[in-house]
């Protein structure tokens, strides 16, 4: 799924993040809850403003947001008014609801605003635009405390929320049976695999749906709500227990059985950088580009290293980085085009993981790199003929290093990644 950064928290990045809700009625109750939350190992805080006794006083609401943010420091804050019909504490008309949210969008320092789907397209479009203009993210939410709708209906709701351009669709439904839970998890997985344009939040409420609060990393829900001071919805788990459950799942799920690295090799312009980034997203593996790593370490570009210290120095840097990365596990390593020129490097690569050779025709390589000025070996030889000769000179080394070969001509990045995953 695509990732969204909110403060120092990334939603959609492996383990679901944990959110706890503030539900005090008075200013002092809310501030005391904030202080208690500080000692909890959570990621995000939600202020359920529908509990606040002065909710209709917009200035008091803004004042409380400042107080909450001051106490919570760098923890991201979600601002929520949950209507009575969706499980909230207040009956509020649409005009008052939208006026408060518009005010919060313009003048507060909250990080995310929760907006209920039922307010309608035009209101959602207006608030999403206003929130984004003021550097805030928007959750578009729908809660059904009566039932779990059909799979088709739930999928349609989540896709519609994406269409409305909110940042995070959220769907919470009541589980009357374990089959209801399975329905929601199937819809969540479908979104993850086929419609991952945004992170999503899905929750199967009630005790039967408890597993949905723990299994987000597997099925594709980016945020889970824990009971902090008290539960804000049926089936919530205490924050410390939820954290332990998430960590256990993450420990055994994140590697998907892999304790090796995937090393991408190939001529410059073969697509290693683009493929490595997409593979990292699909396999949830860390990605390291050896050229970029060397540039950072040397505080010089590859071109500058070649010009200042020479080719031999750069090849030594490549060997050193490959040795260092051999200690990594579950990492995608995008290697420089000439990393295979030393037999020592090939041995290091093959001992630490699966080596994938990406190939392309010289004509396609030329089209991809012809406008580049950061390829030291081609700077004065940018021709198809020279590229073809250099590729031929390296062919034996590439084949010696490769555990598998993937042709990239006329294929999308997604197709290339699919072939790699299937062969691994």
Coordinates of C-alpha atoms in Angstrom, one line a residue:
X1 CA 0.0 0.0 0.0
X2 CA 1.1 3.6 -0.5
X3 CA 2.5 5.2 2.6
X4 CA 1.6 8.5 4.3
X5 CA 3.9 10.3 6.7
X6 CA 2.3 12.2 9.6
X7 CA 4.8 13.9 11.8
X8 CA 7.3 11.2 12.6
X9 CA 4.9 8.4 11.9
X10 CA 4.5 6.5 8.6
X11 CA 1.1 4.9 8.0
X12 CA 1.2 2.0 5.6
X13 CA 4.7 0.9 6.7
X14 CA 4.7 -2.7 7.9
X15 CA 3.3 -2.9 11.4
X16 CA 0.0 -1.1 11.9
X17 CA 0.4 2.0 14.1
X18 CA -1.5 2.1 17.4
X19 CA -4.0 4.9 18.2
X20 CA -5.6 5.7 21.6
X21 CA -8.6 8.0 22.0
X22 CA -9.0 10.9 24.4
X23 CA -12.6 11.0 25.7
X24 CA -12.7 13.4 28.5
X25 CA -15.7 15.7 29.0
X26 CA -13.9 18.6 30.7
X27 CA -10.6 20.3 30.0
X28 CA -9.0 18.8 33.1
X29 CA -10.1 15.3 32.3
X30 CA -8.7 15.6 28.8
X31 CA -5.4 16.9 30.0
X32 CA -5.1 14.2 32.6
X33 CA -5.8 11.6 30.0
X34 CA -3.0 13.1 27.8
X35 CA -0.5 12.7 30.6
X36 CA -1.5 9.1 31.2
X37 CA -1.2 8.4 27.4
X38 CA 2.4 9.7 27.5
X39 CA 3.5 6.6 29.4
X40 CA 1.9 4.3 26.8
X41 CA 3.8 2.8 23.9
X42 CA 1.5 4.2 21.2
X43 CA 2.0 6.1 17.9
X44 CA -1.0 8.4 17.4
X45 CA -3.6 10.0 19.6
X46 CA -7.2 10.7 18.6
X47 CA -9.2 13.4 20.3
X48 CA -12.9 12.4 20.3
X49 CA -14.3 15.9 20.5
X50 CA -17.8 14.6 20.6
X51 CA -17.3 13.8 24.3
X52 CA -16.2 17.4 25.0
X53 CA -18.8 19.4 26.9
X54 CA -17.9 22.7 25.1
X55 CA -17.8 21.2 21.6
X56 CA -20.0 23.9 20.1
X57 CA -17.6 26.6 21.3
X58 CA -15.1 26.7 18.5
X59 CA -12.6 28.9 20.4
X60 CA -12.6 26.5 23.3
X61 CA -12.0 23.6 20.9
X62 CA -9.0 25.4 19.4
X63 CA -7.7 26.2 22.8
X64 CA -7.9 22.5 23.9
X65 CA -6.1 21.3 20.7
X66 CA -3.2 23.6 21.7
X67 CA -3.2 22.2 25.2
X68 CA -3.3 18.6 23.9
X69 CA -0.5 19.1 21.4
X70 CA 1.6 20.8 24.1
X71 CA 1.3 17.9 26.4
X72 CA 1.7 15.2 23.7
X73 CA 4.6 16.9 22.1
X74 CA 5.5 15.2 18.8
X75 CA 2.7 12.6 18.8
X76 CA 0.4 13.1 15.8
X77 CA -3.2 14.1 16.7
X78 CA -6.4 13.0 14.9
X79 CA -9.4 15.3 15.4
X80 CA -12.7 13.4 15.4
X81 CA -16.3 14.3 16.0
X82 CA -18.2 11.0 15.9
X83 CA -21.9 11.5 15.3
X84 CA -24.5 9.6 17.4
X85 CA -25.6 7.5 14.5
X86 CA -22.0 6.3 14.0
X87 CA -21.4 5.4 17.6
X88 CA -20.5 8.9 18.9
X89 CA -21.7 10.9 22.0
X90 CA -23.5 13.8 20.3
X91 CA -26.3 14.6 18.0
X92 CA -25.0 17.4 15.9
X93 CA -26.4 18.9 12.7
X94 CA -24.4 19.0 9.6
X95 CA -23.8 22.8 9.5
X96 CA -22.3 22.8 13.0
X97 CA -20.3 19.7 12.2
X98 CA -18.8 21.2 9.1
X99 CA -18.2 24.6 10.6
X100 CA -16.1 23.1 13.4
X101 CA -14.1 20.9 11.0
X102 CA -13.5 23.9 8.7
X103 CA -12.3 26.0 11.6
X104 CA -10.0 23.2 12.8
X105 CA -8.6 22.8 9.2
X106 CA -7.7 26.5 9.0
X107 CA -6.5 27.4 12.5
X108 CA -5.4 24.4 14.5
X109 CA -2.3 22.3 14.5
X110 CA -4.0 18.9 14.4
X111 CA -2.4 16.4 12.0
X112 CA -5.4 14.4 10.7
X113 CA -9.1 15.3 10.5
X114 CA -11.7 12.5 10.6
X115 CA -14.6 13.2 8.2
X116 CA -17.7 11.0 8.1
X117 CA -18.7 9.8 4.6
X118 CA -22.3 10.6 5.3
X119 CA -21.8 14.4 5.0
X120 CA -21.8 14.0 1.2
X121 CA -19.6 14.5 -1.7
X122 CA -19.6 18.3 -1.9
X123 CA -18.8 18.8 1.8
X124 CA -16.1 16.2 1.6
X125 CA -14.5 17.7 -1.5
X126 CA -14.5 21.2 0.2
X127 CA -13.0 20.0 3.5
X128 CA -10.4 17.7 1.8
X129 CA -9.2 20.7 -0.3
X130 CA -9.1 23.0 2.8
X131 CA -7.3 20.4 4.9
X132 CA -4.7 19.7 2.2
X133 CA -4.2 23.4 1.7
X134 CA -3.3 23.7 5.4
X135 CA -1.0 20.6 5.4
X136 CA -3.5 18.3 7.1
X137 CA -4.4 14.7 6.2
X138 CA -8.0 13.5 6.0
X139 CA -9.5 10.2 7.1
X140 CA -12.9 9.6 5.4
X141 CA -14.8 7.2 7.8
X142 CA -17.9 5.1 7.9
X143 CA -19.1 3.1 10.9
X144 CA -21.8 0.5 11.0
X145 CA -22.7 -0.7 14.5
X146 CA -25.5 -2.9 13.4
X147 CA -24.0 -5.3 10.9
X148 CA -21.3 -6.2 8.5
X149 CA -22.4 -5.4 4.9
X150 CA -21.7 -7.7 2.0
X151 CA -18.2 -7.9 0.6
X152 CA -19.2 -6.1 -2.6
X153 CA -20.8 -3.3 -0.6
X154 CA -17.7 -2.9 1.7
X155 CA -15.4 -2.9 -1.3
X156 CA -17.5 -0.3 -3.0
X157 CA -17.5 2.0 0.1
X158 CA -13.7 1.9 0.4
X159 CA -13.1 2.5 -3.4
X160 CA -15.6 5.4 -3.2
X161 CA -13.7 6.9 -0.3
X162 CA -10.5 6.7 -2.4
X163 CA -12.3 8.4 -5.3
X164 CA -13.2 11.3 -3.0
X165 CA -9.4 11.9 -2.5
X166 CA -9.2 11.5 1.2
X167 CA -5.9 10.3 2.4
X168 CA -7.1 7.3 4.4
X169 CA -10.4 5.5 4.0
X170 CA -11.7 4.0 7.2
X171 CA -14.4 1.4 7.5
X172 CA -15.6 -0.1 10.8
X173 CA -18.4 -2.7 10.9
X174 CA -20.0 -4.8 13.6
X175 CA -19.2 -8.6 13.6
X176 CA -22.3 -10.7 14.4
X177 CA -20.5 -13.9 13.4
X178 CA -17.0 -15.1 12.6
X179 CA -17.9 -15.2 9.0
X180 CA -18.5 -11.5 9.2
X181 CA -14.9 -11.1 10.3
X182 CA -13.6 -13.2 7.4
X183 CA -15.6 -11.0 5.0
X184 CA -14.0 -7.8 6.2
X185 CA -10.5 -9.4 6.2
X186 CA -11.1 -10.6 2.6
X187 CA -12.1 -7.1 1.5
X188 CA -9.1 -5.6 3.3
X189 CA -6.8 -8.0 1.5
X190 CA -8.4 -7.2 -1.8
X191 CA -7.8 -3.5 -1.3
X192 CA -4.1 -4.3 -0.4
X193 CA -3.5 -6.5 -3.4
X194 CA -5.5 -4.7 -6.1
X195 CA -6.4 -1.1 -5.0
X196 CA -3.5 0.0 -2.9
X197 CA -3.6 3.7 -3.9
X198 CA -3.8 4.7 -0.3
X199 CA -3.4 3.2 3.2
X200 CA -6.7 2.1 4.6
X201 CA -8.1 1.3 8.1
X202 CA -10.6 -1.5 8.5
X203 CA -12.0 -2.8 11.8
X204 CA -14.4 -5.6 12.6
X205 CA -15.9 -4.4 15.9
X206 CA -17.0 -6.6 18.8
X207 CA -15.2 -9.5 20.5
X208 CA -15.5 -11.7 17.5
X209 CA -13.7 -9.1 15.4
X210 CA -10.8 -8.8 17.8
X211 CA -8.4 -10.5 15.4
X212 CA -8.9 -7.6 12.9
X213 CA -7.3 -5.2 15.3
X214 CA -4.1 -7.3 15.4
X215 CA -3.7 -8.6 11.8
X216 CA -3.4 -5.4 9.9
X217 CA 0.2 -6.1 8.7
X218 CA -1.0 -9.4 7.1
X219 CA -4.3 -8.2 5.5
X220 CA -3.5 -4.5 4.9
X221 CA -5.0 -2.1 7.6
X222 CA -2.5 0.6 8.6
X223 CA -3.9 1.8 12.0
X224 CA -5.5 0.0 14.9
X225 CA -7.2 1.5 17.9
X226 CA -6.4 0.4 21.4
X227 CA -8.2 1.0 24.7
X228 CA -6.2 3.6 26.7
X229 CA -8.1 5.2 29.5
X230 CA -11.2 3.3 28.3
X231 CA -12.4 1.7 25.1
X232 CA -13.8 3.9 22.4
X233 CA -15.4 1.0 20.5
X234 CA -16.4 -2.6 21.1
X235 CA -13.6 -5.2 21.0
X236 CA -10.7 -2.9 21.7
X237 CA -7.6 -4.4 23.3
X238 CA -5.3 -2.7 25.9
X239 CA -2.5 -0.8 24.3
X240 CA 0.4 -2.9 25.8
X241 CA -1.3 -6.2 24.9
X242 CA -2.0 -5.0 21.4
X243 CA 1.6 -3.8 20.9
X244 CA 2.9 -7.3 22.0
X245 CA 0.5 -9.0 19.5
X246 CA 1.6 -6.7 16.6
X247 CA 5.3 -7.3 17.4
X248 CA 4.8 -11.1 17.4
X249 CA 3.0 -11.1 14.1
X250 CA 5.6 -8.7 12.7
X251 CA 8.5 -10.9 13.8
X252 CA 7.2 -14.0 12.0
X253 CA 5.5 -12.3 9.1
X254 CA 7.9 -9.6 7.9
X255 CA 10.5 -12.0 6.4
X256 CA 7.8 -14.2 4.8
X257 CA 10.3 -17.0 5.3
X258 CA 13.2 -15.1 3.8
X259 CA 16.5 -14.8 5.7
X260 CA 18.5 -13.9 2.7
X261 CA 19.1 -10.8 0.6
X262 CA 18.0 -10.1 -3.0
X263 CA 20.9 -8.6 -5.1
X264 CA 20.0 -6.9 -8.4
X265 CA 22.8 -6.7 -10.9
X266 CA 22.9 -5.6 -14.5
X267 CA 24.3 -3.0 -16.9
X268 CA 23.6 0.7 -16.1
X269 CA 20.1 1.5 -17.2
X270 CA 18.8 -2.0 -16.9
X271 CA 16.3 -0.8 -14.3
X272 CA 17.9 -1.9 -11.0
X273 CA 16.9 1.2 -9.1
X274 CA 13.3 1.3 -10.1
X275 CA 12.8 -2.5 -9.7
X276 CA 14.5 -2.4 -6.3
X277 CA 12.1 0.2 -5.0
X278 CA 9.0 -1.6 -6.2
X279 CA 10.3 -4.9 -4.9
X280 CA 10.9 -3.2 -1.5
X281 CA 7.2 -2.1 -1.5
X282 CA 5.8 -5.5 -2.5
X283 CA 8.0 -7.7 -0.3
X284 CA 8.3 -5.2 2.6
X285 CA 12.1 -5.4 2.5
X286 CA 14.6 -2.7 3.1
X287 CA 16.4 -1.5 0.0
X288 CA 20.0 -0.2 -0.3
X289 CA 21.5 1.2 -3.5
X290 CA 25.3 0.6 -3.3
X291 CA 26.2 3.6 -5.5
X292 CA 24.1 6.0 -3.3
X293 CA 25.6 4.4 -0.2
X294 CA 29.1 5.0 -1.5
X295 CA 28.2 8.6 -2.5
X296 CA 27.0 9.3 1.0
X297 CA 30.0 7.8 2.6
X298 CA 32.5 9.6 0.4
X299 CA 30.5 12.9 0.2
X300 CA 31.0 12.8 -3.6
X301 CA 29.1 11.6 -6.6
X302 CA 30.2 8.5 -8.4
X303 CA 31.4 10.7 -11.3
X304 CA 33.5 12.8 -8.8
X305 CA 34.9 9.7 -7.2
X306 CA 36.1 8.3 -10.6
X307 CA 37.6 11.6 -11.5
X308 CA 39.3 12.2 -8.1
X309 CA 40.5 8.8 -7.0
X310 CA 40.1 6.6 -10.1
X311 CA 38.2 3.5 -11.1
X312 CA 40.2 1.1 -8.9
X313 CA 39.4 3.1 -5.7
X314 CA 35.7 3.0 -6.6
X315 CA 35.8 -0.8 -7.1
X316 CA 37.4 -1.2 -3.7
X317 CA 34.5 0.9 -2.2
X318 CA 32.1 -1.5 -3.9
X319 CA 33.8 -4.5 -2.3
X320 CA 33.8 -2.9 1.1
X321 CA 30.1 -2.1 1.0
X322 CA 29.2 -5.6 -0.2
X323 CA 31.2 -7.1 2.7
X324 CA 29.4 -4.8 5.1
X325 CA 25.9 -5.6 3.7
X326 CA 26.6 -9.4 3.9
X327 CA 25.6 -9.1 7.5
X328 CA 22.1 -7.9 6.5
X329 CA 19.1 -10.1 6.1
X330 CA 15.9 -9.5 4.2
X331 CA 17.4 -6.6 2.2
X332 CA 17.2 -5.7 -1.4
X333 CA 20.6 -4.5 -2.7
X334 CA 20.8 -2.6 -6.0
X335 CA 24.4 -3.1 -7.1
X336 CA 26.4 -0.8 -9.4
X337 CA 26.8 -1.9 -13.0
X338 CA 30.4 -2.9 -12.6
X339 CA 30.2 -4.6 -9.2
X340 CA 30.6 -8.1 -10.9
X341 CA 34.0 -7.2 -12.4
X342 CA 35.8 -8.6 -9.3
X343 CA 35.4 -12.3 -8.6
X344 CA 35.6 -11.4 -4.9
X345 CA 32.4 -9.4 -5.2
X346 CA 30.6 -12.3 -7.0
X347 CA 31.6 -14.6 -4.2
X348 CA 30.3 -12.2 -1.6
X349 CA 27.0 -11.7 -3.4
X350 CA 26.3 -15.4 -3.9
X351 CA 27.0 -16.1 -0.3
X352 CA 24.5 -13.6 1.1
X353 CA 21.4 -14.1 -1.1
X354 CA 19.8 -14.5 -4.5
X355 CA 21.5 -12.7 -7.3
X356 CA 19.1 -11.4 -10.0
X357 CA 20.5 -10.3 -13.4
X358 CA 18.4 -7.7 -15.2
X359 CA 19.0 -7.6 -18.9
X360 CA 18.0 -5.3 -21.8
X361 CA 19.0 -4.7 -25.4
X362 CA 21.7 -2.2 -26.0
X363 CA 19.3 0.0 -28.0
X364 CA 17.0 0.2 -25.0
X365 CA 19.9 0.9 -22.6
X366 CA 20.9 3.7 -24.8
X367 CA 17.4 5.2 -24.8
X368 CA 17.3 5.1 -21.0
X369 CA 20.7 6.6 -20.3
X370 CA 21.4 8.9 -23.3
X371 CA 20.5 12.1 -21.5
X372 CA 22.4 11.1 -18.3
X373 CA 25.5 13.0 -17.3
X374 CA 26.3 10.9 -14.2
X375 CA 27.6 7.7 -16.0
X376 CA 31.4 8.1 -15.9
X377 CA 32.1 5.2 -18.2
X378 CA 29.7 6.6 -20.9
X379 CA 30.3 10.3 -20.5
X380 CA 32.5 10.4 -23.7
X381 CA 31.2 7.2 -25.3
X382 CA 27.4 7.6 -25.4
X383 CA 26.8 5.4 -28.4
X384 CA 24.9 2.1 -28.9
X385 CA 28.0 0.6 -30.3
X386 CA 30.1 1.3 -27.2
X387 CA 27.3 0.2 -24.9
X388 CA 27.0 -3.0 -26.8
X389 CA 30.7 -3.7 -26.7
X390 CA 30.9 -3.0 -22.9
X391 CA 27.9 -5.3 -22.3
X392 CA 29.6 -8.0 -24.2
X393 CA 32.8 -7.6 -22.3
X394 CA 30.9 -8.0 -19.0
X395 CA 28.6 -10.8 -20.2
X396 CA 30.6 -13.7 -18.8
X397 CA 30.9 -12.0 -15.3
X398 CA 27.2 -11.3 -15.2
X399 CA 26.2 -14.8 -16.1
X400 CA 28.7 -16.2 -13.5
X401 CA 27.1 -14.1 -10.8
X402 CA 23.4 -14.6 -11.7
X403 CA 21.1 -17.0 -9.9
X404 CA 18.3 -16.0 -12.2
X405 CA 18.0 -13.8 -15.3
X406 CA 15.1 -11.4 -16.0
X407 CA 14.7 -9.7 -19.4
X408 CA 13.3 -6.2 -18.9
X409 CA 12.7 -5.2 -22.6
X410 CA 9.1 -4.0 -23.1
X411 CA 8.0 -4.9 -19.6
X412 CA 6.6 -2.8 -16.9
X413 CA 8.3 -2.5 -13.5
X414 CA 5.3 -4.5 -12.0
X415 CA 5.8 -7.3 -14.5
X416 CA 9.5 -7.5 -13.8
X417 CA 8.9 -7.7 -10.1
X418 CA 6.3 -10.4 -10.5
X419 CA 8.7 -12.6 -12.4
X420 CA 11.4 -12.1 -9.7
X421 CA 9.0 -12.9 -6.9
X422 CA 7.7 -16.0 -8.7
X423 CA 11.3 -17.3 -9.3
X424 CA 12.5 -16.6 -5.8

